[in-house]
Coordinates of C-alpha atoms in Angstrom, one line a residue:
Chain A
M122 CA -58.7 9.7 -33.0
E123 CA -56.8 12.8 -32.2
K124 CA -55.2 13.0 -28.7
F125 CA -57.2 14.1 -25.7
E126 CA -55.4 12.8 -22.7
I127 CA -55.2 13.7 -19.0
T128 CA -52.0 13.1 -17.0
I129 CA -52.3 13.3 -13.3
L130 CA -49.2 14.9 -11.6
G131 CA -50.7 15.1 -8.1
C132 CA -54.0 14.1 -6.6
G133 CA -53.6 14.6 -2.8
S134 CA -55.2 17.3 -0.7
A135 CA -53.9 19.9 1.7
T136 CA -50.3 19.0 2.1
P137 CA -47.9 17.0 -0.1
S138 CA -46.8 13.7 1.3
P139 CA -44.7 10.7 0.3
K140 CA -47.9 9.2 -1.0
H141 CA -49.5 12.0 -3.0
Y142 CA -48.3 15.3 -4.5
T143 CA -50.9 18.1 -4.3
S144 CA -53.1 19.0 -7.2
S145 CA -51.8 19.3 -10.7
Q146 CA -52.5 17.7 -14.0
V147 CA -51.8 18.2 -17.7
V148 CA -54.5 18.1 -20.3
N149 CA -53.2 17.2 -23.8
I150 CA -55.6 18.1 -26.6
R151 CA -54.2 17.4 -30.0
E152 CA -50.7 18.0 -28.6
K153 CA -51.6 21.3 -27.1
L154 CA -50.7 21.0 -23.4
F155 CA -52.6 22.8 -20.7
M156 CA -51.8 22.6 -17.0
V157 CA -54.5 22.7 -14.4
D158 CA -53.4 23.7 -10.9
C159 CA -49.8 23.6 -9.7
G160 CA -49.1 22.4 -6.2
E161 CA -45.6 22.2 -4.7
G162 CA -43.5 19.7 -6.4
T163 CA -45.4 19.8 -9.7
Q164 CA -42.1 20.4 -11.6
I165 CA -40.6 17.3 -10.1
Q166 CA -43.7 15.3 -11.3
L167 CA -43.5 16.9 -14.7
R168 CA -40.0 15.5 -15.1
R169 CA -41.1 12.1 -13.8
S170 CA -44.1 11.9 -16.1
H171 CA -42.0 12.7 -19.2
V172 CA -44.6 15.3 -20.2
A173 CA -43.0 17.6 -22.9
F174 CA -43.3 20.6 -20.5
A175 CA -41.8 23.1 -22.9
R176 CA -45.0 22.7 -24.8
I177 CA -47.2 23.9 -21.8
N178 CA -48.2 27.4 -22.7
H179 CA -51.3 27.9 -20.5
I180 CA -51.8 27.2 -16.8
F181 CA -55.2 27.4 -15.2
I182 CA -55.3 27.9 -11.4
S183 CA -58.7 26.9 -9.8
H184 CA -58.3 28.8 -6.5
L185 CA -55.8 30.4 -4.2
H186 CA -55.1 27.6 -1.7
G187 CA -51.5 26.6 -1.5
D188 CA -52.0 23.0 -2.5
H189 CA -53.1 24.3 -5.9
C190 CA -50.5 27.0 -6.6
F191 CA -47.4 26.7 -4.4
G192 CA -45.5 25.0 -7.3
L193 CA -45.9 27.9 -9.7
L194 CA -42.9 30.0 -8.6
G195 CA -40.4 27.1 -8.6
M196 CA -41.7 25.7 -12.0
I197 CA -41.6 29.1 -13.7
S198 CA -38.1 29.7 -12.3
S199 CA -36.9 26.3 -13.6
F200 CA -38.4 27.0 -17.0
G201 CA -36.3 30.1 -17.0
L202 CA -33.1 28.2 -16.0
L203 CA -33.9 25.6 -18.7
G204 CA -33.9 28.3 -21.4
R205 CA -37.6 28.7 -22.1
T206 CA -38.4 31.7 -24.5
A207 CA -42.1 31.2 -25.2
P208 CA -44.5 33.3 -23.1
L209 CA -46.3 31.4 -20.4
F210 CA -49.9 32.4 -19.7
I211 CA -51.3 32.0 -16.2
H212 CA -55.1 32.1 -15.9
A213 CA -56.0 32.5 -12.3
P214 CA -58.1 34.4 -9.8
Q215 CA -57.0 38.0 -10.1
D216 CA -55.6 38.3 -6.5
L217 CA -52.9 35.8 -7.2
W218 CA -51.0 38.4 -9.1
Q219 CA -50.5 40.4 -5.9
V220 CA -48.1 37.7 -4.7
L221 CA -46.9 36.0 -7.8
G222 CA -46.0 39.4 -9.4
K223 CA -43.9 40.2 -6.3
E224 CA -42.3 36.7 -6.3
L225 CA -41.4 36.9 -10.0
D226 CA -40.0 40.4 -9.6
F227 CA -37.8 39.2 -6.8
F228 CA -36.6 35.8 -7.9
C229 CA -37.1 35.7 -11.7
R230 CA -35.9 39.0 -13.0
D231 CA -33.5 37.7 -15.7
M232 CA -35.7 35.2 -17.5
E233 CA -35.8 35.0 -21.3
F234 CA -39.6 34.6 -21.4
N235 CA -42.6 36.6 -20.2
V236 CA -45.2 35.4 -17.8
E237 CA -48.5 36.8 -19.0
F238 CA -51.0 36.9 -16.2
Q239 CA -54.7 36.7 -17.1
G240 CA -57.0 37.1 -14.1
F241 CA -60.6 35.8 -14.1
D242 CA -63.4 35.8 -11.6
P243 CA -64.0 32.3 -10.3
D244 CA -67.5 33.3 -9.2
V245 CA -68.8 33.6 -12.7
T246 CA -68.8 31.4 -15.8
S247 CA -66.4 32.7 -18.4
V248 CA -64.3 31.5 -21.4
V249 CA -60.7 31.7 -20.3
Y250 CA -59.1 30.2 -23.4
D251 CA -60.3 29.8 -26.9
D252 CA -58.7 28.8 -30.2
R253 CA -59.5 26.9 -33.4
S254 CA -59.7 23.6 -31.7
V255 CA -60.1 24.0 -28.0
C256 CA -62.2 26.1 -25.7
V257 CA -61.7 26.3 -21.9
T258 CA -64.4 27.7 -19.7
A259 CA -64.1 28.4 -16.0
F260 CA -67.3 27.9 -13.9
P261 CA -68.0 28.4 -10.2
L262 CA -67.6 25.5 -7.7
K263 CA -68.7 25.5 -4.1
H264 CA -65.7 25.9 -1.8
R265 CA -64.6 27.9 1.2
V266 CA -63.0 30.5 -1.1
P267 CA -63.9 31.5 -4.6
C268 CA -63.0 28.4 -6.7
A269 CA -63.4 27.5 -10.4
G270 CA -63.9 24.3 -12.3
F271 CA -62.7 24.1 -15.9
L272 CA -64.4 22.6 -18.8
F273 CA -62.1 21.7 -21.7
Q274 CA -64.0 21.2 -25.0
E275 CA -62.6 20.2 -28.3
K276 CA -64.2 21.9 -31.2
N277 CA -65.7 20.0 -34.1
T278 CA -63.0 18.9 -36.4
Q279 CA -63.6 18.8 -40.1
D280 CA -65.6 15.9 -41.5
H281 CA -63.6 13.1 -43.2
L282 CA -63.7 13.1 -47.0
D283 CA -65.1 9.9 -48.4
R284 CA -62.4 9.5 -51.1
A285 CA -64.4 6.9 -53.2
A286 CA -67.4 9.2 -53.3
A287 CA -65.3 12.2 -54.2
D288 CA -63.6 10.3 -57.0
F289 CA -67.0 9.0 -58.2
Y290 CA -68.4 12.5 -58.5
G291 CA -65.2 14.0 -59.9
V292 CA -64.3 16.3 -57.0
P293 CA -60.9 17.9 -57.8
M294 CA -58.3 17.7 -55.1
W295 CA -58.1 21.5 -54.7
D296 CA -61.7 21.5 -53.6
Y297 CA -61.3 18.9 -50.8
A298 CA -60.7 21.4 -48.0
R299 CA -63.9 23.3 -48.7
I300 CA -65.9 20.2 -48.8
K301 CA -64.5 18.8 -45.5
E302 CA -65.4 22.2 -43.9
G303 CA -69.1 21.7 -44.9
G304 CA -69.4 22.7 -48.6
D305 CA -71.5 20.8 -51.2
F306 CA -70.1 20.0 -54.7
I307 CA -71.6 21.0 -58.1
T308 CA -70.7 18.6 -60.9
S309 CA -69.9 19.8 -64.4
S310 CA -73.5 18.9 -65.4
G311 CA -74.9 21.2 -62.6
E312 CA -75.9 18.4 -60.2
V313 CA -75.6 19.4 -56.5
I314 CA -73.9 16.6 -54.5
P315 CA -74.6 17.4 -50.9
H316 CA -71.7 17.5 -48.4
S317 CA -73.2 14.6 -46.5
R318 CA -72.8 12.3 -49.5
L319 CA -69.1 13.1 -49.9
T320 CA -68.0 12.9 -46.2
R321 CA -68.2 10.8 -43.0
P322 CA -68.9 12.8 -39.8
S323 CA -65.9 13.6 -37.7
A324 CA -65.4 12.0 -34.3
P325 CA -67.7 13.3 -31.7
Q326 CA -66.6 16.4 -29.8
R327 CA -65.0 15.4 -26.4
S328 CA -65.0 17.4 -23.2
Y329 CA -63.3 17.1 -19.8
A330 CA -64.6 18.7 -16.7
Y331 CA -62.1 19.5 -13.8
C332 CA -64.2 19.9 -10.6
C333 CA -61.7 19.9 -7.8
D334 CA -62.3 21.4 -4.4
T335 CA -66.0 21.5 -4.2
A336 CA -68.9 20.4 -2.1
Y337 CA -71.7 18.7 -4.0
N338 CA -72.6 21.4 -6.5
P339 CA -75.7 20.7 -8.5
G340 CA -75.6 24.2 -10.0
M341 CA -72.8 23.2 -12.4
I342 CA -74.4 20.0 -13.7
P343 CA -76.3 21.5 -16.6
F344 CA -73.1 23.2 -17.7
I345 CA -70.9 20.1 -17.8
H346 CA -73.7 17.7 -18.9
G347 CA -72.5 15.0 -21.2
C348 CA -68.8 15.5 -20.6
T349 CA -66.6 12.6 -21.8
A350 CA -64.8 12.5 -18.5
M351 CA -64.9 14.4 -15.2
Y352 CA -62.3 14.8 -12.4
H353 CA -64.1 15.4 -9.1
D354 CA -63.2 16.2 -5.6
C355 CA -63.3 12.9 -3.6
T356 CA -61.5 14.1 -0.4
Y357 CA -63.5 11.9 2.0
S358 CA -65.6 8.8 2.3
S359 CA -69.2 9.0 3.3
E360 CA -68.3 8.1 6.9
D361 CA -66.5 11.4 7.1
S362 CA -69.3 13.4 5.5
D363 CA -69.3 15.8 8.4
R364 CA -65.7 16.7 7.5
A365 CA -66.6 17.1 3.9
E366 CA -69.4 19.5 4.8
K367 CA -67.2 21.5 7.2
H368 CA -64.4 22.0 4.6
F369 CA -66.6 22.3 1.5
H370 CA -65.2 19.1 0.0
S371 CA -67.0 16.1 -1.4
T372 CA -67.3 12.4 -0.5
A373 CA -66.9 9.6 -3.0
S374 CA -70.7 9.3 -3.1
D375 CA -71.0 13.1 -3.8
A376 CA -68.6 12.7 -6.7
A377 CA -70.4 9.7 -8.1
R378 CA -73.8 11.3 -7.8
T379 CA -72.5 14.3 -9.7
A380 CA -71.1 12.2 -12.5
L381 CA -74.4 10.3 -12.7
E382 CA -76.5 13.4 -12.8
A383 CA -74.1 15.0 -15.3
G384 CA -74.2 12.0 -17.6
A385 CA -70.4 11.9 -17.6
G386 CA -68.7 9.1 -19.5
K387 CA -66.1 8.5 -16.9
L388 CA -65.4 9.7 -13.4
I389 CA -61.8 10.2 -12.1
L390 CA -61.7 10.5 -8.3
G391 CA -59.0 12.7 -6.8
H392 CA -57.9 15.2 -4.1
F393 CA -57.7 12.4 -1.5
S394 CA -57.4 13.2 2.1
A395 CA -54.2 11.7 3.7
R396 CA -56.4 10.0 6.3
Y397 CA -57.1 7.0 4.1
T398 CA -54.3 4.5 3.8
N399 CA -56.3 2.6 1.2
E400 CA -58.3 4.5 -1.3
N401 CA -60.1 1.5 -2.7
A402 CA -62.9 2.0 -0.2
L403 CA -63.4 5.4 -1.9
L404 CA -63.5 3.7 -5.2
D405 CA -66.0 1.1 -4.0
E406 CA -68.2 3.8 -2.6
A407 CA -68.2 5.7 -5.9
Q408 CA -68.7 2.6 -8.1
K409 CA -71.9 1.6 -6.3
V410 CA -73.4 4.8 -7.7
F411 CA -71.4 5.3 -10.9
P412 CA -69.6 2.2 -12.1
N413 CA -67.2 3.8 -14.6
S414 CA -65.2 5.4 -11.8
I415 CA -61.5 5.2 -11.4
L416 CA -58.9 6.4 -8.8
A417 CA -56.5 9.1 -9.9
T418 CA -52.9 8.4 -9.1
E419 CA -49.6 10.1 -9.8
N420 CA -48.4 9.7 -13.4
L421 CA -51.6 8.0 -14.6
S422 CA -52.6 9.0 -18.1
I423 CA -56.2 8.7 -19.2
A424 CA -57.1 8.9 -22.8
L425 CA -60.6 10.2 -23.6
Chain B
M30 CA -22.1 10.5 23.1
E31 CA -24.9 13.0 22.7
K32 CA -26.5 13.3 19.3
F33 CA -25.0 15.4 16.6
E34 CA -26.4 14.3 13.3
I35 CA -27.0 15.7 9.9
T36 CA -29.9 14.4 7.7
I37 CA -29.8 15.3 4.1
L38 CA -33.2 16.2 2.6
G39 CA -32.0 17.4 -0.7
C40 CA -28.5 17.7 -2.3
G41 CA -29.2 18.7 -6.0
S42 CA -28.6 22.0 -7.5
A43 CA -30.6 24.5 -9.6
T44 CA -33.9 22.6 -10.1
P45 CA -35.4 19.6 -8.4
S46 CA -35.5 16.5 -10.4
P47 CA -36.6 12.9 -9.9
K48 CA -33.0 12.2 -8.8
H49 CA -32.3 15.0 -6.3
Y50 CA -34.4 17.4 -4.4
T51 CA -32.8 20.9 -4.0
S52 CA -30.9 22.0 -1.0
S53 CA -32.2 21.2 2.5
Q54 CA -30.9 19.4 5.5
V55 CA -31.6 19.0 9.2
V56 CA -28.9 19.3 11.9
N57 CA -29.8 17.5 15.1
I58 CA -27.7 18.6 18.1
R59 CA -28.8 16.9 21.3
E60 CA -32.3 16.7 19.9
K61 CA -32.5 20.3 19.0
L62 CA -33.4 20.4 15.3
F63 CA -32.1 23.1 13.0
M64 CA -33.0 23.2 9.3
V65 CA -30.5 24.6 6.8
D66 CA -32.0 25.8 3.5
C67 CA -35.4 24.8 2.2
G68 CA -35.7 24.1 -1.5
E69 CA -39.0 23.1 -3.1
G70 CA -40.3 19.7 -1.8
T71 CA -38.4 19.9 1.5
Q72 CA -41.7 19.2 3.4
I73 CA -42.1 16.0 1.3
Q74 CA -38.6 15.0 2.2
L75 CA -39.2 15.8 5.9
R76 CA -42.1 13.4 5.9
R77 CA -40.1 10.7 4.1
S78 CA -37.1 11.0 6.4
H79 CA -39.2 10.7 9.5
V80 CA -37.5 13.7 11.1
A81 CA -39.7 14.9 14.0
F82 CA -40.4 18.2 12.2
A83 CA -42.5 19.7 14.9
R84 CA -39.2 20.1 16.8
I85 CA -37.6 22.3 14.1
N86 CA -37.7 25.8 15.6
H87 CA -35.0 27.5 13.6
I88 CA -34.4 27.6 9.9
F89 CA -31.2 29.1 8.4
I90 CA -31.3 30.2 4.8
S91 CA -27.9 30.6 3.1
H92 CA -28.9 32.9 0.2
L93 CA -31.9 33.9 -1.9
H94 CA -31.7 31.6 -4.9
G95 CA -34.9 29.6 -5.4
D96 CA -33.3 26.2 -4.9
H97 CA -32.5 27.2 -1.3
C98 CA -35.8 28.7 -0.2
F99 CA -38.7 27.9 -2.5
G100 CA -39.9 25.2 -0.1
L101 CA -40.4 27.6 2.8
L102 CA -43.9 28.9 2.1
G103 CA -45.4 25.4 1.5
M104 CA -43.7 24.0 4.6
I105 CA -44.8 26.8 6.8
S106 CA -48.3 26.6 5.5
S107 CA -48.3 22.8 6.1
F108 CA -47.0 23.4 9.7
G109 CA -50.0 25.6 10.1
L110 CA -52.5 23.0 8.8
L111 CA -50.9 20.4 11.0
G112 CA -51.6 22.4 14.1
R113 CA -48.2 23.9 15.0
T114 CA -48.3 26.4 17.8
A115 CA -44.6 27.0 18.6
P116 CA -43.0 30.1 16.9
L117 CA -40.8 29.3 14.0
F118 CA -37.6 31.4 13.6
I119 CA -36.3 32.1 10.1
H120 CA -32.8 33.3 9.9
A121 CA -32.1 34.6 6.4
P122 CA -30.7 37.5 4.4
Q123 CA -32.9 40.4 5.2
D124 CA -34.3 40.9 1.7
L125 CA -36.2 37.6 1.9
W126 CA -38.8 39.2 4.1
Q127 CA -39.9 41.5 1.3
V128 CA -41.4 38.4 -0.4
L129 CA -41.9 35.9 2.4
G130 CA -43.8 38.5 4.5
K131 CA -46.1 39.1 1.5
E132 CA -46.6 35.4 0.9
L133 CA -47.4 34.7 4.5
D134 CA -49.8 37.6 4.7
F135 CA -51.6 36.3 1.7
F136 CA -51.7 32.5 2.2
C137 CA -51.1 32.0 5.9
R138 CA -53.2 34.5 7.7
D139 CA -55.0 32.1 10.1
M140 CA -52.1 30.1 11.5
E141 CA -51.8 29.3 15.2
F142 CA -48.1 30.1 15.3
N143 CA -45.9 33.0 14.6
V144 CA -43.1 33.2 12.0
E145 CA -40.3 35.2 13.5
F146 CA -38.0 36.6 10.9
Q147 CA -34.5 37.4 11.9
G148 CA -32.5 38.9 9.0
F149 CA -28.7 38.8 8.9
D150 CA -26.1 40.1 6.6
P151 CA -24.4 37.2 4.7
D152 CA -21.4 39.4 3.8
V153 CA -20.2 39.5 7.4
T154 CA -19.5 36.8 10.1
S155 CA -22.1 36.9 12.8
V156 CA -23.6 34.7 15.5
V157 CA -27.1 33.9 14.3
Y158 CA -28.1 31.5 17.1
D159 CA -26.8 30.9 20.5
D160 CA -28.0 28.9 23.5
R161 CA -26.5 26.9 26.4
S162 CA -25.3 24.1 24.2
V163 CA -25.2 25.3 20.6
C164 CA -23.8 28.3 18.7
V165 CA -24.5 28.9 15.0
T166 CA -22.4 31.4 13.2
A167 CA -23.0 32.6 9.6
F168 CA -19.9 33.5 7.6
P169 CA -19.5 34.7 4.0
L170 CA -19.1 32.4 1.1
K171 CA -18.1 33.3 -2.5
H172 CA -21.1 33.1 -4.7
R173 CA -22.8 35.2 -7.4
V174 CA -25.1 36.7 -4.8
P175 CA -24.4 37.3 -1.1
C176 CA -24.4 33.9 0.4
A177 CA -23.6 32.5 3.9
G178 CA -22.1 29.3 5.2
F179 CA -23.1 28.2 8.7
L180 CA -20.9 26.8 11.4
F181 CA -22.7 24.7 14.1
Q182 CA -20.7 24.3 17.2
E183 CA -21.7 22.4 20.3
K184 CA -20.6 23.9 23.5
N185 CA -18.5 22.1 26.1
T186 CA -20.6 19.8 28.1
Q187 CA -20.0 19.3 31.8
D188 CA -17.2 16.9 32.7
H189 CA -18.3 13.4 33.8
L190 CA -18.0 12.7 37.5
D191 CA -15.7 9.9 38.5
R192 CA -18.1 8.2 40.9
A193 CA -15.4 6.0 42.5
A194 CA -13.2 9.0 43.2
A195 CA -16.1 11.0 44.5
D196 CA -17.0 8.2 46.9
F197 CA -13.4 7.8 48.0
Y198 CA -13.1 11.5 49.0
G199 CA -16.7 11.6 50.5
V200 CA -18.2 14.1 48.1
P201 CA -21.9 14.4 49.0
M202 CA -24.4 13.8 46.3
W203 CA -25.8 17.4 46.5
D204 CA -22.4 18.7 45.5
Y205 CA -22.0 16.7 42.3
A206 CA -23.4 19.4 40.0
R207 CA -21.0 22.0 41.2
I208 CA -18.0 19.7 40.8
K209 CA -19.1 18.6 37.2
E210 CA -19.2 22.3 36.3
G211 CA -15.6 22.7 37.3
G212 CA -15.5 23.1 41.1
D213 CA -12.9 21.5 43.5
F214 CA -13.9 19.7 46.7
I215 CA -12.7 20.4 50.2
T216 CA -12.8 17.4 52.5
S217 CA -13.9 17.7 56.2
S218 CA -10.1 17.7 57.1
G219 CA -9.6 20.8 54.8
E220 CA -7.8 19.0 52.0
V221 CA -8.5 20.4 48.5
I222 CA -9.3 17.7 46.0
P223 CA -8.9 19.3 42.6
H224 CA -11.7 19.0 40.0
S225 CA -9.5 17.1 37.7
R226 CA -9.1 14.2 40.2
L227 CA -12.8 13.9 40.6
T228 CA -13.9 14.0 36.9
R229 CA -13.2 12.7 33.4
P230 CA -13.2 15.3 30.6
S231 CA -16.3 15.6 28.6
A232 CA -16.4 14.5 24.9
P233 CA -14.6 16.9 22.6
Q234 CA -16.6 19.7 21.3
R235 CA -17.9 18.9 17.8
S236 CA -18.7 21.3 14.9
Y237 CA -20.2 21.1 11.5
A238 CA -19.6 23.6 8.6
Y239 CA -22.2 24.0 5.9
C240 CA -20.5 25.6 2.9
C241 CA -22.9 25.3 0.0
D242 CA -23.0 27.4 -3.1
T243 CA -19.4 28.7 -3.1
A244 CA -16.4 28.9 -5.3
Y245 CA -13.2 27.8 -3.6
N246 CA -13.1 30.2 -0.7
P247 CA -9.8 30.2 1.3
G248 CA -10.9 33.1 3.3
M249 CA -13.2 31.0 5.4
I250 CA -10.7 28.3 6.2
P251 CA -9.3 29.8 9.4
F252 CA -12.8 30.2 10.7
I253 CA -14.0 26.6 10.2
H254 CA -10.6 25.0 10.9
G255 CA -10.8 21.7 12.7
C256 CA -14.5 21.2 12.1
T257 CA -15.7 17.6 12.7
A258 CA -17.5 17.5 9.4
M259 CA -18.0 19.8 6.5
Y260 CA -20.7 19.9 3.7
H261 CA -19.2 21.5 0.7
D262 CA -20.4 22.6 -2.8
C263 CA -19.5 19.9 -5.3
T264 CA -21.5 21.0 -8.2
Y265 CA -19.0 20.0 -10.9
S266 CA -16.2 17.7 -11.7
S267 CA -12.8 19.3 -12.6
E268 CA -13.5 18.6 -16.2
D269 CA -16.2 21.3 -15.9
S270 CA -14.1 23.8 -13.9
D271 CA -14.9 26.5 -16.4
R272 CA -18.6 26.1 -15.5
A273 CA -17.7 26.1 -11.8
E274 CA -15.8 29.3 -12.2
K275 CA -18.6 31.0 -14.3
H276 CA -21.3 30.1 -11.8
F277 CA -19.3 30.6 -8.6
H278 CA -19.5 26.9 -7.7
S279 CA -16.9 24.4 -6.8
T280 CA -15.5 21.2 -8.3
A281 CA -15.0 18.0 -6.3
S282 CA -11.3 18.9 -6.1
D283 CA -12.1 22.4 -4.8
A284 CA -14.2 20.8 -2.1
A285 CA -11.5 18.3 -1.1
R286 CA -8.8 20.9 -1.1
T287 CA -10.9 23.0 1.2
A288 CA -11.5 20.1 3.6
L289 CA -7.8 19.3 3.6
E290 CA -6.8 22.8 4.3
A291 CA -9.5 23.2 7.0
G292 CA -8.4 20.0 8.7
A293 CA -11.9 18.8 8.6
G294 CA -12.7 15.3 10.0
K295 CA -15.1 14.4 7.2
L296 CA -16.2 15.9 3.9
I297 CA -19.8 15.5 2.7
L298 CA -20.1 16.4 -1.0
G299 CA -23.3 17.8 -2.3
H300 CA -25.2 20.3 -4.5
F301 CA -24.6 18.1 -7.5
S302 CA -25.3 19.3 -11.0
A303 CA -27.9 17.3 -12.9
R304 CA -25.4 16.8 -15.7
Y305 CA -23.7 13.8 -14.0
T306 CA -25.6 10.5 -14.2
N307 CA -23.1 8.9 -11.8
E308 CA -21.7 10.9 -9.0
N309 CA -19.0 8.4 -8.1
A310 CA -16.6 10.2 -10.4
L311 CA -17.0 13.2 -8.2
L312 CA -16.4 11.1 -5.2
D313 CA -13.2 9.6 -6.7
E314 CA -11.9 13.0 -7.6
A315 CA -12.4 14.2 -4.0
Q316 CA -11.0 11.1 -2.4
K317 CA -7.8 11.5 -4.2
V318 CA -7.2 14.7 -2.2
F319 CA -9.3 14.0 0.9
P320 CA -9.9 10.3 1.5
N321 CA -12.6 10.7 4.1
S322 CA -15.1 12.1 1.6
I323 CA -18.6 10.8 1.1
L324 CA -21.5 11.7 -1.3
A325 CA -24.6 13.2 0.2
T326 CA -27.8 11.6 -0.9
E327 CA -31.4 12.1 0.1
N328 CA -32.4 10.7 3.5
L329 CA -28.8 9.9 4.4
S330 CA -28.1 10.6 8.1
I331 CA -24.5 11.2 9.2
A332 CA -23.6 11.0 12.9
L333 CA -20.7 13.2 13.9

């Protein structure tokens, strides 16, 4: 199966600490690397995780709280010092450019690569990235400030050719690509061999929903329904649900309920408050509702 | 002896890495805490070092390269989240405010404390902080951009009262303070007992010179002469002196020569290039010229 892997760089909330870096992760889909959020220290974690960071070309920022974007300037600056030449695309709520543009003008004037800023409105659902094999859609979460989730979807790959069937019907090699893409085959005697008899279906399309910094948000569930994995805000335990409500964050139970209702394959819990010395209580709480829950942790990679 | 202690938070150069954070340190003089430089991740290191960061009221920024100031915004923002109310003074080259002012306006509007920016010109020597017990002076270094060193000087403390002598001459307790500050005593019979016979001299005045990001800079030597300890740029080994020259940094030998010429008590080597896997070669090189050299390292505290 082709790669679809999440690497957690930081999964703490509010302020970085010796225990957790603030939000950042890398989504690797068939060796295309996408970064989601970029808290302070993300570049340190990138080095530590051995992610091939020169291959990150797109960064998605969910919202404009510091724990999700204070690492951008330092990381961009370091990319410059390390000789990057490929353009870097930042997809973020439009207002970020007011500050980031100024910062880059001031500190990063002599870089050999361009930062291409692409603003989006986190209050509406919109496709923020699309190519042959991957589509990334931003959708609204429910937070104190406008805040987006991101759905990463791989596109259907070509079906696999059944080599024995192809040989049996005399399909010439030059016609393989067309058949894998969906074509039928007509033999020399005029018989139509349907595509389905010559191929095996490709692996199912996988998807990953990043839903960080949100209160329980049923509105998004139809949109992310059936995702292979979901990262969800799990800032608090249910005992602190008053705090969750006040700050527009979720409890472990909220996260698990969302995963259940969304029919997610797996739930990754993250964005932990620093108040819990042991996050296993959060995991227990989630697993009571949604058994296939795991705790995010720095440098953890999860293959979908 | 009253406290005069340096705690290294970061001593790498250019970009933070898993091995070294970028420049930052805390100078504790009699429990007044001063921060010098603030690279990305400084707030993480502050937590790790158990420095009582709420007591940092003054931050000195040497120059406007990212590895010396990219941690400011995140740290200030976290101070706000953690409930700081005392004003925080940032002493930095004036231009920093162009960006930092914008950043704070954007990200830190609702903080309960004020950031007081006090610009200075790194191209001239000037007192940037002064109180009863401490004076901090900025002085020019020799770098690609205007860059300051900082000299921290404790002021003379009061002499210690010789209690036996005071009793012998019948000094009343209410007169102790005046005598410690330098006064003589006149006995009831009119005899003048000089201050020197009633006191022992206070500890010698200590000083610390922070000379980071500089080529060999003989111009500063008369100014810092006799400092108790010196932190000096030691980015390269002599084998890479061409790089040192090109980037306006120092080799270990340059640092040691400076310490020797300045009659420093101790040399702390820092701002290491990431190219050296083992910095002991840098230490060896320095110690050949100036034996009392040590390597800075994260979370090291050095008492003067």
